[in-house]
Short mmCIF file of C-alpha atoms in Angstrom, two decimals:
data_model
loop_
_atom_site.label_atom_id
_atom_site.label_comp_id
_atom_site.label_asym_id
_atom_site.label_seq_id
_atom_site.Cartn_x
_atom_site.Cartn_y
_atom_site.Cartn_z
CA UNK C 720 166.95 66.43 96.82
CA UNK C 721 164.51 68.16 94.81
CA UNK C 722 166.00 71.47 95.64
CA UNK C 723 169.21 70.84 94.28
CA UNK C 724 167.70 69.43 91.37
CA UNK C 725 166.72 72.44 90.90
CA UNK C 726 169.71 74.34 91.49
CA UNK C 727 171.26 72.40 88.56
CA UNK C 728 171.29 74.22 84.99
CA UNK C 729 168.73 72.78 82.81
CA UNK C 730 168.81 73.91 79.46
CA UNK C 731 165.19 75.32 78.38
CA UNK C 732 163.06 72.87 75.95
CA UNK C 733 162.39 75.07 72.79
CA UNK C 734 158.95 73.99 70.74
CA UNK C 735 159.51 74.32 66.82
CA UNK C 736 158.15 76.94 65.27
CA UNK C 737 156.98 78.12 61.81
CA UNK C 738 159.87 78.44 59.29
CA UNK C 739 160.09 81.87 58.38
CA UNK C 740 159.82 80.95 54.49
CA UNK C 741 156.27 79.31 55.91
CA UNK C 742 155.13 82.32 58.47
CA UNK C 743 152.16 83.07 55.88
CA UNK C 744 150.50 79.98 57.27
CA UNK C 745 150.13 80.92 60.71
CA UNK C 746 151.33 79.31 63.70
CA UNK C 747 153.08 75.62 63.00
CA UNK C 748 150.45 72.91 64.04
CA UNK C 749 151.66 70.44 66.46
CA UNK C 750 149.82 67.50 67.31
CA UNK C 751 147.62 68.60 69.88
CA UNK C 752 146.11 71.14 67.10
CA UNK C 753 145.58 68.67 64.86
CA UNK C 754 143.88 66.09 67.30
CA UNK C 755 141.26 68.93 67.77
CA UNK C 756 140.82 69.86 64.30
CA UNK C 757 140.57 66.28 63.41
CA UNK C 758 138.13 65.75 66.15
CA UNK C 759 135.39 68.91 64.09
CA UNK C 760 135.99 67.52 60.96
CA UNK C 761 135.11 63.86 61.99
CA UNK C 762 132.23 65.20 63.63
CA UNK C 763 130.76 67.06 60.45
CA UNK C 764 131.58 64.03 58.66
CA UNK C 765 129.47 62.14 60.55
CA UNK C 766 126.82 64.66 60.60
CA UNK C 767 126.50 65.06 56.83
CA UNK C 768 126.89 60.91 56.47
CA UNK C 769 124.05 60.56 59.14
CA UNK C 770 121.78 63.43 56.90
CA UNK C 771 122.40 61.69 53.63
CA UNK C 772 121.67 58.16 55.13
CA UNK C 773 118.31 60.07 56.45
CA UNK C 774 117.80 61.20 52.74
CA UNK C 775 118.40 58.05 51.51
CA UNK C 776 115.92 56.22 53.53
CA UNK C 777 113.27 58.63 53.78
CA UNK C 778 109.54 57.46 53.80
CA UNK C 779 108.21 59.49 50.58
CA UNK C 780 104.80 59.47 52.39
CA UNK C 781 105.89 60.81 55.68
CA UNK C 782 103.83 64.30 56.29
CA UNK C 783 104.08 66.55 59.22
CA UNK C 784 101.88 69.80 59.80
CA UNK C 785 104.97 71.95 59.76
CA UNK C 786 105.74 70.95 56.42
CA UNK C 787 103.29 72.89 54.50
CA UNK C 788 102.30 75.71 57.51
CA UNK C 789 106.02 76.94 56.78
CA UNK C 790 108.42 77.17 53.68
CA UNK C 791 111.98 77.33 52.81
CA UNK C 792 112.20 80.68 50.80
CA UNK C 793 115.78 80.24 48.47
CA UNK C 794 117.11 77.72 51.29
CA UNK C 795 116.18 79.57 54.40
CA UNK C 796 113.45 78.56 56.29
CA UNK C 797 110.79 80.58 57.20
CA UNK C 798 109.24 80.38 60.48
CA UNK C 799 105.55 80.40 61.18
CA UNK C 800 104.13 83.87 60.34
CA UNK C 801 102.54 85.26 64.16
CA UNK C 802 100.07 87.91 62.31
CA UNK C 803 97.16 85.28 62.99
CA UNK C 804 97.75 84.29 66.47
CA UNK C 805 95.19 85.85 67.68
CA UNK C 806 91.28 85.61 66.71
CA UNK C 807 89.91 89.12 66.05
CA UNK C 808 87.79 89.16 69.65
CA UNK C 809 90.84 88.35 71.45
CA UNK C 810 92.90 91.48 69.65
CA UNK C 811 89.48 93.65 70.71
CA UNK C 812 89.26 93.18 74.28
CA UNK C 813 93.56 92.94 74.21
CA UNK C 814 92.72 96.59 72.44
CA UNK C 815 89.73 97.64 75.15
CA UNK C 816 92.01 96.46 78.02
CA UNK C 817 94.28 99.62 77.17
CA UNK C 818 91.85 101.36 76.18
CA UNK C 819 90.16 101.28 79.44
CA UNK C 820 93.55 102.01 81.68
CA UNK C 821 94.06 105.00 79.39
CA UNK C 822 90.92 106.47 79.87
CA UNK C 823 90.69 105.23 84.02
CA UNK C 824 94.55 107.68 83.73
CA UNK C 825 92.70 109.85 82.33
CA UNK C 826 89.87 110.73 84.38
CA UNK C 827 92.12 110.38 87.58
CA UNK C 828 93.80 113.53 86.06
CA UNK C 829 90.97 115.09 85.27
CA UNK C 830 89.85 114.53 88.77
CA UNK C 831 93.05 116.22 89.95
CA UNK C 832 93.15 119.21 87.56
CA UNK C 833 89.76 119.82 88.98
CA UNK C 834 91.06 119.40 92.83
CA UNK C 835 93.95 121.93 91.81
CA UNK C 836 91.50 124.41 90.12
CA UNK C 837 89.37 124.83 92.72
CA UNK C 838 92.51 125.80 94.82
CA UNK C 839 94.44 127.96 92.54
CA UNK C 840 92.47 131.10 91.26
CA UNK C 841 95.15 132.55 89.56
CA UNK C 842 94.38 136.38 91.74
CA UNK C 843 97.02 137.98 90.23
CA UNK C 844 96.26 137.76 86.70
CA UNK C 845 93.90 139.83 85.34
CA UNK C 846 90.45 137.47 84.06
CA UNK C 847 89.87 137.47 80.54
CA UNK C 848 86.20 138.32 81.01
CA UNK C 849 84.15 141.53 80.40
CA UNK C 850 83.04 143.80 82.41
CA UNK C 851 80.52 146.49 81.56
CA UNK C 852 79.40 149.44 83.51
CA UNK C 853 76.05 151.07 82.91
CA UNK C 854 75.82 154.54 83.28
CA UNK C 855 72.59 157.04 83.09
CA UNK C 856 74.29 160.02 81.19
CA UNK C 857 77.14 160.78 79.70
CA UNK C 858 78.44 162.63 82.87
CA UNK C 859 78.61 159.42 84.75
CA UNK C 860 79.71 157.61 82.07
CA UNK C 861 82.73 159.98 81.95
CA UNK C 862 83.15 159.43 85.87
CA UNK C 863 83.02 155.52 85.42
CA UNK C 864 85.82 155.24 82.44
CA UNK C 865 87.93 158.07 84.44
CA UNK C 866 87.63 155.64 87.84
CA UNK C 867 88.39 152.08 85.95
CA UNK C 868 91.50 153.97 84.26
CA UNK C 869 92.73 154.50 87.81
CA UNK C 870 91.79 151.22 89.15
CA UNK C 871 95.21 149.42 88.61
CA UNK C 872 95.63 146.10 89.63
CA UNK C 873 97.59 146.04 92.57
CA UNK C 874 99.30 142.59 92.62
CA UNK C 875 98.60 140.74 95.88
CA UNK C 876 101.51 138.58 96.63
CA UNK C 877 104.41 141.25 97.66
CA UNK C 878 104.50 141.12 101.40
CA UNK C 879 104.75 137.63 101.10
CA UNK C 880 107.31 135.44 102.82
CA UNK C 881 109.44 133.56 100.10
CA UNK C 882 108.56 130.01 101.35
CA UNK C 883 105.36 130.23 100.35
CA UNK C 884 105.97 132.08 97.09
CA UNK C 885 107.81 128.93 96.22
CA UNK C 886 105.20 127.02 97.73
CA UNK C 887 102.34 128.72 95.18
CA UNK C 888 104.67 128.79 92.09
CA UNK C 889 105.05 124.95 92.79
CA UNK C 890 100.93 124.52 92.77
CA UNK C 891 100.92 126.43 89.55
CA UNK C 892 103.23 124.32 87.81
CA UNK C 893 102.49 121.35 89.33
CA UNK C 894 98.93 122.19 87.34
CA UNK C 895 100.35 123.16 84.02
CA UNK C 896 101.83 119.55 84.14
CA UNK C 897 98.78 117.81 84.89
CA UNK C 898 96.29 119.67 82.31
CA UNK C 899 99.58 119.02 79.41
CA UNK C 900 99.59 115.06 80.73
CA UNK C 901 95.75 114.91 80.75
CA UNK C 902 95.84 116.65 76.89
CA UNK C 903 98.15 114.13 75.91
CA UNK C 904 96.48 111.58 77.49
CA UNK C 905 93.15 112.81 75.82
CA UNK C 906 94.85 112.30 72.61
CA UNK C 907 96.05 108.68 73.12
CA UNK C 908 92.51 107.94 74.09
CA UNK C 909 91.06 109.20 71.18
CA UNK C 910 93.16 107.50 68.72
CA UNK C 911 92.62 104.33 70.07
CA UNK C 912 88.66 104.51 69.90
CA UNK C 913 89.20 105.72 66.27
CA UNK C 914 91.59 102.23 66.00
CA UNK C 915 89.02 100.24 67.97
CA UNK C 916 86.00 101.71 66.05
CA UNK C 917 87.53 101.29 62.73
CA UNK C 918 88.22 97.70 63.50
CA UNK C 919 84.53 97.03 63.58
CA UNK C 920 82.14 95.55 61.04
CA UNK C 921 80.87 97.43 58.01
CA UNK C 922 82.30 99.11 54.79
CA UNK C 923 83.75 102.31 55.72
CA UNK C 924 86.02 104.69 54.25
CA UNK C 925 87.78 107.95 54.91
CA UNK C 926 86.28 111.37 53.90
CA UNK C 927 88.84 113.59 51.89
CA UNK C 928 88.88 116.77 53.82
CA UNK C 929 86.16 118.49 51.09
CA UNK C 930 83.66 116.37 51.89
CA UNK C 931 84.06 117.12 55.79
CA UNK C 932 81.31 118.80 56.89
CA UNK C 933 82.27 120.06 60.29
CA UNK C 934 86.19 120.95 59.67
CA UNK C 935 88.59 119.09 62.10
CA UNK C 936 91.93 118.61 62.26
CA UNK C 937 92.03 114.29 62.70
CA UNK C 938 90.85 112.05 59.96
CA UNK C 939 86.94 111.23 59.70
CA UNK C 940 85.14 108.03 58.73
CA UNK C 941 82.15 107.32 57.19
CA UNK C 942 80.46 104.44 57.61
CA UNK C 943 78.61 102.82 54.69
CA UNK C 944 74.87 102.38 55.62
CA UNK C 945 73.67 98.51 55.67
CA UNK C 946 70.47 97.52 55.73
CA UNK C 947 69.31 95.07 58.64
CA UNK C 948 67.04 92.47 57.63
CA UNK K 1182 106.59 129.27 115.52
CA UNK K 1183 108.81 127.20 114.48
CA UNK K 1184 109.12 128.12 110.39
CA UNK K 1185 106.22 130.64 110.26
CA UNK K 1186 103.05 129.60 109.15
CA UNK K 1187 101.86 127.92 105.73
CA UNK K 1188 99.62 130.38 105.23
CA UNK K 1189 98.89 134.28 104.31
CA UNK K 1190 95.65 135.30 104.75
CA UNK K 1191 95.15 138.55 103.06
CA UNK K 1192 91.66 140.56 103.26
CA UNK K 1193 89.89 141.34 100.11
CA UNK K 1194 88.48 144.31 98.35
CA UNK K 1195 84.88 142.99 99.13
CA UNK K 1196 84.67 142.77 102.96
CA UNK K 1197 84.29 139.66 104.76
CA UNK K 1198 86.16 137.74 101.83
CA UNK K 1199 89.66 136.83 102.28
CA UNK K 1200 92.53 135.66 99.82
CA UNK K 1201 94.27 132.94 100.81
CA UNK K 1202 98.39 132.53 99.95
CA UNK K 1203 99.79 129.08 100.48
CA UNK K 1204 100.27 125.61 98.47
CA UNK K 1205 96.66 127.21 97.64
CA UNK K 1206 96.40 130.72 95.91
CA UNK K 1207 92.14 130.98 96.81
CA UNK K 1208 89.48 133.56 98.13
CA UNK K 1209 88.08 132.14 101.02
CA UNK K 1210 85.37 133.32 104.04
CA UNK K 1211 85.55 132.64 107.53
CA UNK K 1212 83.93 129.85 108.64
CA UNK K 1213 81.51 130.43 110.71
CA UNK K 1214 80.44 126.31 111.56
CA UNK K 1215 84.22 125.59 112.79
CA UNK K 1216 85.45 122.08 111.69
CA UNK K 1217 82.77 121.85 108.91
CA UNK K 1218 82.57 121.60 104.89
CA UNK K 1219 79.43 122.13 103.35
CA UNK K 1220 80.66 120.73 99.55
CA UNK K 1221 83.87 118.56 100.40
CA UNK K 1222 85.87 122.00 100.22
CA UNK K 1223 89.37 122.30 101.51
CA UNK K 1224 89.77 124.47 104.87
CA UNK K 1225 92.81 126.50 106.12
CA UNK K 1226 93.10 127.31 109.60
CA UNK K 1227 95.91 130.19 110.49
CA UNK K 1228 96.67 130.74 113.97
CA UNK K 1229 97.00 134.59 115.23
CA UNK K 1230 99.15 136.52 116.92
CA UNK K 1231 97.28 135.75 119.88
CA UNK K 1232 97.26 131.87 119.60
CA UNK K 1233 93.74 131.35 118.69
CA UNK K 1234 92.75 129.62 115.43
CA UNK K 1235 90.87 131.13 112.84
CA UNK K 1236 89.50 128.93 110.26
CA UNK K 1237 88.58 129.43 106.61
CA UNK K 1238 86.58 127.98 103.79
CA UNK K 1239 87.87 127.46 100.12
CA UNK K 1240 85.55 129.32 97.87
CA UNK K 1241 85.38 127.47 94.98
CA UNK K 1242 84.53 129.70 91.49
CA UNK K 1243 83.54 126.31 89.59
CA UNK K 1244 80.69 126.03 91.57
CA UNK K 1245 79.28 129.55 92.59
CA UNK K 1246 78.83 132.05 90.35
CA UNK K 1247 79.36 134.56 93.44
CA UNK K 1248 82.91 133.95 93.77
CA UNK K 1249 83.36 133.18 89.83
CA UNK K 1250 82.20 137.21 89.49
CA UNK K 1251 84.57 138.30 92.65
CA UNK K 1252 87.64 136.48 90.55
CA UNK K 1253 85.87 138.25 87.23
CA UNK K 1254 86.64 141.50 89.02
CA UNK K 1255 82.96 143.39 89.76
CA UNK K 1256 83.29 146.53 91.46
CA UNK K 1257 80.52 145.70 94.44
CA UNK K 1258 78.57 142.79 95.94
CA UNK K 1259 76.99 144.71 98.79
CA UNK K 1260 76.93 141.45 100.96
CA UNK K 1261 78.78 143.14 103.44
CA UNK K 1262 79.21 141.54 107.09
CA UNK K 1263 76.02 141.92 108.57
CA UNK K 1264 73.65 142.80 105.65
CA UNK K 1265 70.56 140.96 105.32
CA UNK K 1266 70.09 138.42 102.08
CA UNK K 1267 67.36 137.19 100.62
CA UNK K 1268 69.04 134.30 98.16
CA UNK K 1269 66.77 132.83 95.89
CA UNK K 1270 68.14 129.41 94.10
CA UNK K 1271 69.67 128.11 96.36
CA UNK K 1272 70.17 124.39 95.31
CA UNK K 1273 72.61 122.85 97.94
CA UNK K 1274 73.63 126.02 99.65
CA UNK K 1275 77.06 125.76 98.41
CA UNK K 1276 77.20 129.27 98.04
CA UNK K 1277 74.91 129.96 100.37
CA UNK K 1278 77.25 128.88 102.98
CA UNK K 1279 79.75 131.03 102.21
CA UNK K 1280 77.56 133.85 101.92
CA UNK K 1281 76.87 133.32 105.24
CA UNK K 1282 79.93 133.18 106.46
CA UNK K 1283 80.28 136.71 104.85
CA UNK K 1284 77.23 138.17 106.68
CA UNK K 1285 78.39 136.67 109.91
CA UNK K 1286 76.52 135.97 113.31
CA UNK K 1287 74.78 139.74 112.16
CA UNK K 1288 73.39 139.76 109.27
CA UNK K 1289 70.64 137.10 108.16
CA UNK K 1290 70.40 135.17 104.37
CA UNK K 1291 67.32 133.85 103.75
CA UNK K 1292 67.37 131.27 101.42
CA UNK K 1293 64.87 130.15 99.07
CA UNK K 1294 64.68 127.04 96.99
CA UNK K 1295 62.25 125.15 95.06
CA UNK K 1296 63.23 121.23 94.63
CA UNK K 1297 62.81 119.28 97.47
CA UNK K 1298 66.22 117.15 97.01
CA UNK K 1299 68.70 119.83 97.16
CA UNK K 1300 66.23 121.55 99.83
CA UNK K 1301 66.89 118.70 101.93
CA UNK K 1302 70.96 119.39 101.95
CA UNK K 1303 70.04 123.03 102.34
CA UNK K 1304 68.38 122.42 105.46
CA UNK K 1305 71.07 120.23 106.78
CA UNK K 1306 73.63 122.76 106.19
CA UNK K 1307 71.16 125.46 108.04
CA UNK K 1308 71.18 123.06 110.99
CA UNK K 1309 75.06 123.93 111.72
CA UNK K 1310 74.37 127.87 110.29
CA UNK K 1311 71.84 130.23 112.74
CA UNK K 1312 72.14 132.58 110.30
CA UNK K 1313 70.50 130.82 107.58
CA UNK K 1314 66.85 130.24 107.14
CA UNK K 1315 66.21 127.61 104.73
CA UNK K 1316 62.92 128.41 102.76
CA UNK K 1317 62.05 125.39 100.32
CA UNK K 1318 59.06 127.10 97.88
CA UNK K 1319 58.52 128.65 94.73
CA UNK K 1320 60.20 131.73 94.76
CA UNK K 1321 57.44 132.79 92.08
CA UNK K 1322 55.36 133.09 94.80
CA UNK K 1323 57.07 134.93 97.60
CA UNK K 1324 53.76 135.70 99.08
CA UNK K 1325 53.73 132.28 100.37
CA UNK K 1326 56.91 132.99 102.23
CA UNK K 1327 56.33 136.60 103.15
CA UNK K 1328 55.54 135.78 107.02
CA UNK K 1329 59.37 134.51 107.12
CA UNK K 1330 61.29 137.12 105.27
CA UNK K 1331 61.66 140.46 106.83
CA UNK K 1332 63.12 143.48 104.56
CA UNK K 1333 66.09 142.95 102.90
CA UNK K 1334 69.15 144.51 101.76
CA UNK K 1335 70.40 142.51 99.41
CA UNK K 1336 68.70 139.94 96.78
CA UNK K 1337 70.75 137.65 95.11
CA UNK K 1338 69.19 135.21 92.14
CA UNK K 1339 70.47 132.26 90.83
CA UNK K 1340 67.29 130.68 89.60
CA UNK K 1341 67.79 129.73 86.19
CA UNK K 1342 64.91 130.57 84.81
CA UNK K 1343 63.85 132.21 81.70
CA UNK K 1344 61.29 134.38 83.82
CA UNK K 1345 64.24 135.13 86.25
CA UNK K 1346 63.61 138.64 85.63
CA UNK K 1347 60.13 138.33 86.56
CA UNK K 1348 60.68 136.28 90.04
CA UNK K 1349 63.89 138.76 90.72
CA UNK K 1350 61.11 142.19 90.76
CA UNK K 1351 58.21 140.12 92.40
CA UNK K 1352 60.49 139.17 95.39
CA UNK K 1353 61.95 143.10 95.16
CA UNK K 1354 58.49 144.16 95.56
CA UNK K 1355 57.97 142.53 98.42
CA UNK K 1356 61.12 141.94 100.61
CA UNK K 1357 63.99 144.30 99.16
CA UNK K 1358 64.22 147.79 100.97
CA UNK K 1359 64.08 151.20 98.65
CA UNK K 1360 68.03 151.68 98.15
CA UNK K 1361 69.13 147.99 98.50
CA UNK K 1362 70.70 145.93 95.85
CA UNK K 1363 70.55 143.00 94.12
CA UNK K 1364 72.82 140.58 92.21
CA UNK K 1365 71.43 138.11 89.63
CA UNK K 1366 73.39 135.37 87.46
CA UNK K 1367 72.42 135.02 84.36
CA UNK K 1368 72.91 131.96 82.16
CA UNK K 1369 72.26 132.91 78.46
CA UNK K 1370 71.24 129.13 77.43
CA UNK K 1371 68.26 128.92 79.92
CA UNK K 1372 66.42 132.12 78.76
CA UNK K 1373 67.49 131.80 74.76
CA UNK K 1374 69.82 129.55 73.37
CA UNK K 1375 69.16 130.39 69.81
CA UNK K 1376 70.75 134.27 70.11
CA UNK K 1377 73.90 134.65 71.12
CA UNK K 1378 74.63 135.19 74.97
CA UNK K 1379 75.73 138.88 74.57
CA UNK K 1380 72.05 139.73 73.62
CA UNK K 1381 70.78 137.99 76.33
CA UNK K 1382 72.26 139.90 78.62
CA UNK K 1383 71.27 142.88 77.26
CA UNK K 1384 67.79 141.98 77.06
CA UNK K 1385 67.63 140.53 80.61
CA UNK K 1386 69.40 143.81 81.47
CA UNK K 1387 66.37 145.86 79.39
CA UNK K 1388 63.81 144.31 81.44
CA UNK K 1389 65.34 144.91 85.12
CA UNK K 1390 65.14 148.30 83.75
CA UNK K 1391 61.63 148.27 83.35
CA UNK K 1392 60.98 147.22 87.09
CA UNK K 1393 62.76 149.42 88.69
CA UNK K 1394 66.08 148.17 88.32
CA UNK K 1395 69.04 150.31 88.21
CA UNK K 1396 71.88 148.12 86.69
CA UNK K 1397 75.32 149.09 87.57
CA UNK K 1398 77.86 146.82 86.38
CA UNK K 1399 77.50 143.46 84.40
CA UNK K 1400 81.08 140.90 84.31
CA UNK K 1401 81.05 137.84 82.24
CA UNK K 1402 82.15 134.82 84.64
CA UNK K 1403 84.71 133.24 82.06
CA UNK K 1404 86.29 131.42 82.32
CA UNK K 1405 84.57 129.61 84.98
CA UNK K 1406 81.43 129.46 83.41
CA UNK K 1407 80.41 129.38 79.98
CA UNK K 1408 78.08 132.00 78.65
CA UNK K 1409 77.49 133.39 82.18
CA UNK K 1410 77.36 136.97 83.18
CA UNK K 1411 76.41 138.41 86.73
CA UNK K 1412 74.41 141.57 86.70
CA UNK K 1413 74.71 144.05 89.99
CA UNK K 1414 72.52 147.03 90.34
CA UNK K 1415 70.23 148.92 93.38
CA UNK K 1416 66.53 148.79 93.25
CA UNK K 1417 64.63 152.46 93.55
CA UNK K 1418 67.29 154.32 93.94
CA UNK K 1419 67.17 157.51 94.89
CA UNK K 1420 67.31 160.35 92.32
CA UNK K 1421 70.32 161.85 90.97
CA UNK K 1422 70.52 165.51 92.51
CA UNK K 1423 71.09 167.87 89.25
CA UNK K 1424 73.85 170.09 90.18
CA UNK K 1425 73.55 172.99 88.66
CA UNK K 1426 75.53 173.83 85.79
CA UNK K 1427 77.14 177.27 86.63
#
């Protein structure tokens, strides 16, 4: 039955829309829209009826905390300020904690700098140290300069297999890395002891760089002296 | 072998030391206590041609002044495979050890130290070495030891001491043969630290003169050390022959 319902023409229902003259309005609002948009306004209505009722019955003596810890600045509220959440011990050890993983880093580098070093003599390079010859006369100080000229270094890694060429470059860099983490981490722990430090009791202020005595490149504090008792 | 090995093991200009090629780019000695570290130093072991297994010691520069003045480039050690070595200051017998494994089964180091703590590891480490006898005494006084030291050809001093000059010809007088050779370290702070390290030297060098020294060469041990220098000379040497000018 339904199927040749189906078959029959039906001529398509057409919703109304916006009069041209009225397209500046937007779509036309049928019913449904306006239920909904009925619905918010009602709602806000309320809202603003229930707040005034509130305003109109408040208890003039009614006091909470919040009321005076924070403030409406021009009609915004401002919420409670966070600066002074924590006492000034708690911030310390908070500020020792990392100060004490930086430094444990640290030394764990250090450790392994030292573990590479003892490894990696750098035998090709020539060692920036001196070396003196002495020499009885001028004869065998002649001999002496003539045989040091002729002493060239000969490098010791040419008949050696590329594997492990690659293998040694790889402990060389693998060291420069290290000693630049363990500078920078030798930085990082510095400043913070200066930041702990500073945070400490006592007047202190900072020298201007002609009253240094010992020239350094960071920033140096003196402390002013107080007597005790 | 399957992918060659991980290791080159090169000989040195000095004999008996060897430079090691690897992960590691080190001088090392042949280890003469197989399966043993004296200071917690890394060993290589390279298998040759022949399938047997050579093993060798990590000489660490940070903490002997003997290999710190091999890297630093001196000319001559004269502790040659089976030279004789009288080795005064010899604290733990870090470097001890390794000269030992330089002189080989051969050659003898005798060494001499004064504190009875470090002695103590000394001795132990003798216990796996036959070729070291462990002396704990003065070294001031090297007639107390003179019953266990025969001639040597080689002293080396690392004592320390501002009279290092002194103990260095005392024990030359009594132990090191005309013609042999000694090598001292010198660290500037413990005989003057108020003139710099360069005059030091040259006074410490001044007064092995005056005992019968002959200083050849001197190297700085940067930068391993700070304000170090190693001084290598012979002891009554013989003459120059004049040739004459004609």
């Amino acid at each position: 039955m339904s199927s040749l319902r189906n078959a029959v023409y039906r001529r398509a229902h057409k919703e109304r829309a916006q009069p041209h003259s009225r397209k500046k309005f937007g779509l036309l609002e049928k019913h449904k829209d306006y239920a909904l948009r009925a619905q918010a306004f009602h709602k806000k209505e309320e809202a603003l009826r229930k707040l005034k009722e509130k305003a109109a019955f408040r208890n003039p003596d009614e006091f909470y905390f919040k009321m005076i810890k924070t403030k409406t600045v021009d009609g915004i509220h401002r919420p409670e300020s966070e600066a002074n959440k924590y006492s000034q011990e708690e911030l310390m050890l908070m500020k020792t904690q990392d100060i004490g993983y930086v430094l444990q880093k640290l030394q764990s580098e250090k450790k392994k700098i030292e573990k590479l070093r003892s490894m990696l003599h750098s035998l090709d390079n020539q060692p920036p140290n001196k070396h003196v010859y002495y020499a009885e006369d001028r004869e065998e100080a002649e001999e002496i300069s003539a045989r040091t000229l002729e002493k060239v270094k000969s490098a010791t890694s040419e008949g050696i297999p590329k594997k492990i060429k690659r293998k040694l470059a790889a402990s060389y860099r693998e060291l420069e890395d290290r000693s630049k983490r363990a500078a920078e981490l030798e930085k990082l722990y510095m400043d913070m002891a200066l930041q702990k430090e500073l945070q400490k009791k006592g007047k202190k202020r900072k020298l201007r760089e002609d009253e240094i005595v010992c020239p350094t490149a960071r920033p140096v504090y003196k402390w002013r002296t107080e007597r005790k008792r | 072998m399957k992918g060659g090995s991980r290791v080159v093991i090169e000989p040195h200009r000095h004999d008996g030391v060897f430079v090691a090629k690897g992960k590691e780019d080190a001088l090392v000695t042949k280890n003469l206590a197989i399966g043993e570290s004296v200071y917690g130093e890394k060993r290589v072991s390279v298998q040759n041609e022949d399938g047997t297994k050579v093993e060798y010691r990590i000489w660490n520069p940070f903490r002997s002044k003997l290999a710190a003045a091999i890297l630093g480039g001196v000319d001559n050690i004269w502790i040659t495979p089976g030279s004789k070595v009288l080795y005064l200051g010899a604290a733990s017998g870090t470097t001890v050890s390794h000269v030992s494994d330089i002189v080989g089964p051969n050659g003898v180091v005798y060494a001499v130290e004064f504190s009875h703590r470090s002695g103590r590891d000394l001795v132990n480490m003798a216990k796996k070495r036959t070729n070291v006898i462990p002396i704990i005494e003065d070294a001031r006084h090297p007639a107390k030891y003179r019953m266990l030291v025969s001639m040597v050809d080689v002293i080396f001093s690392d004592v320390a001491q501002p009279d290092q000059a002194r103990i260095l010809a005392l024990n030359a007088s009594y132990f090191l043969k005309i013609g042999g050779h000694f090598v001292i370290s010198i660290k500037a702070n413990c005989i003057d630290s108020t003139v710099p390290a360069e005059a030091v030297f040259a006074q410490e060098v001044k007064k092995l003169q005056a005992d019968q020294f002959k200083p050849s060469e001197q190297v700085t041990l940067e930068p391993f050390e700070r304000d170090h220098a190693c001084v290598v000379g012979g002891y009554r040497m013989p003459k120059k022959q004049k040739v004459p000018a004609s």
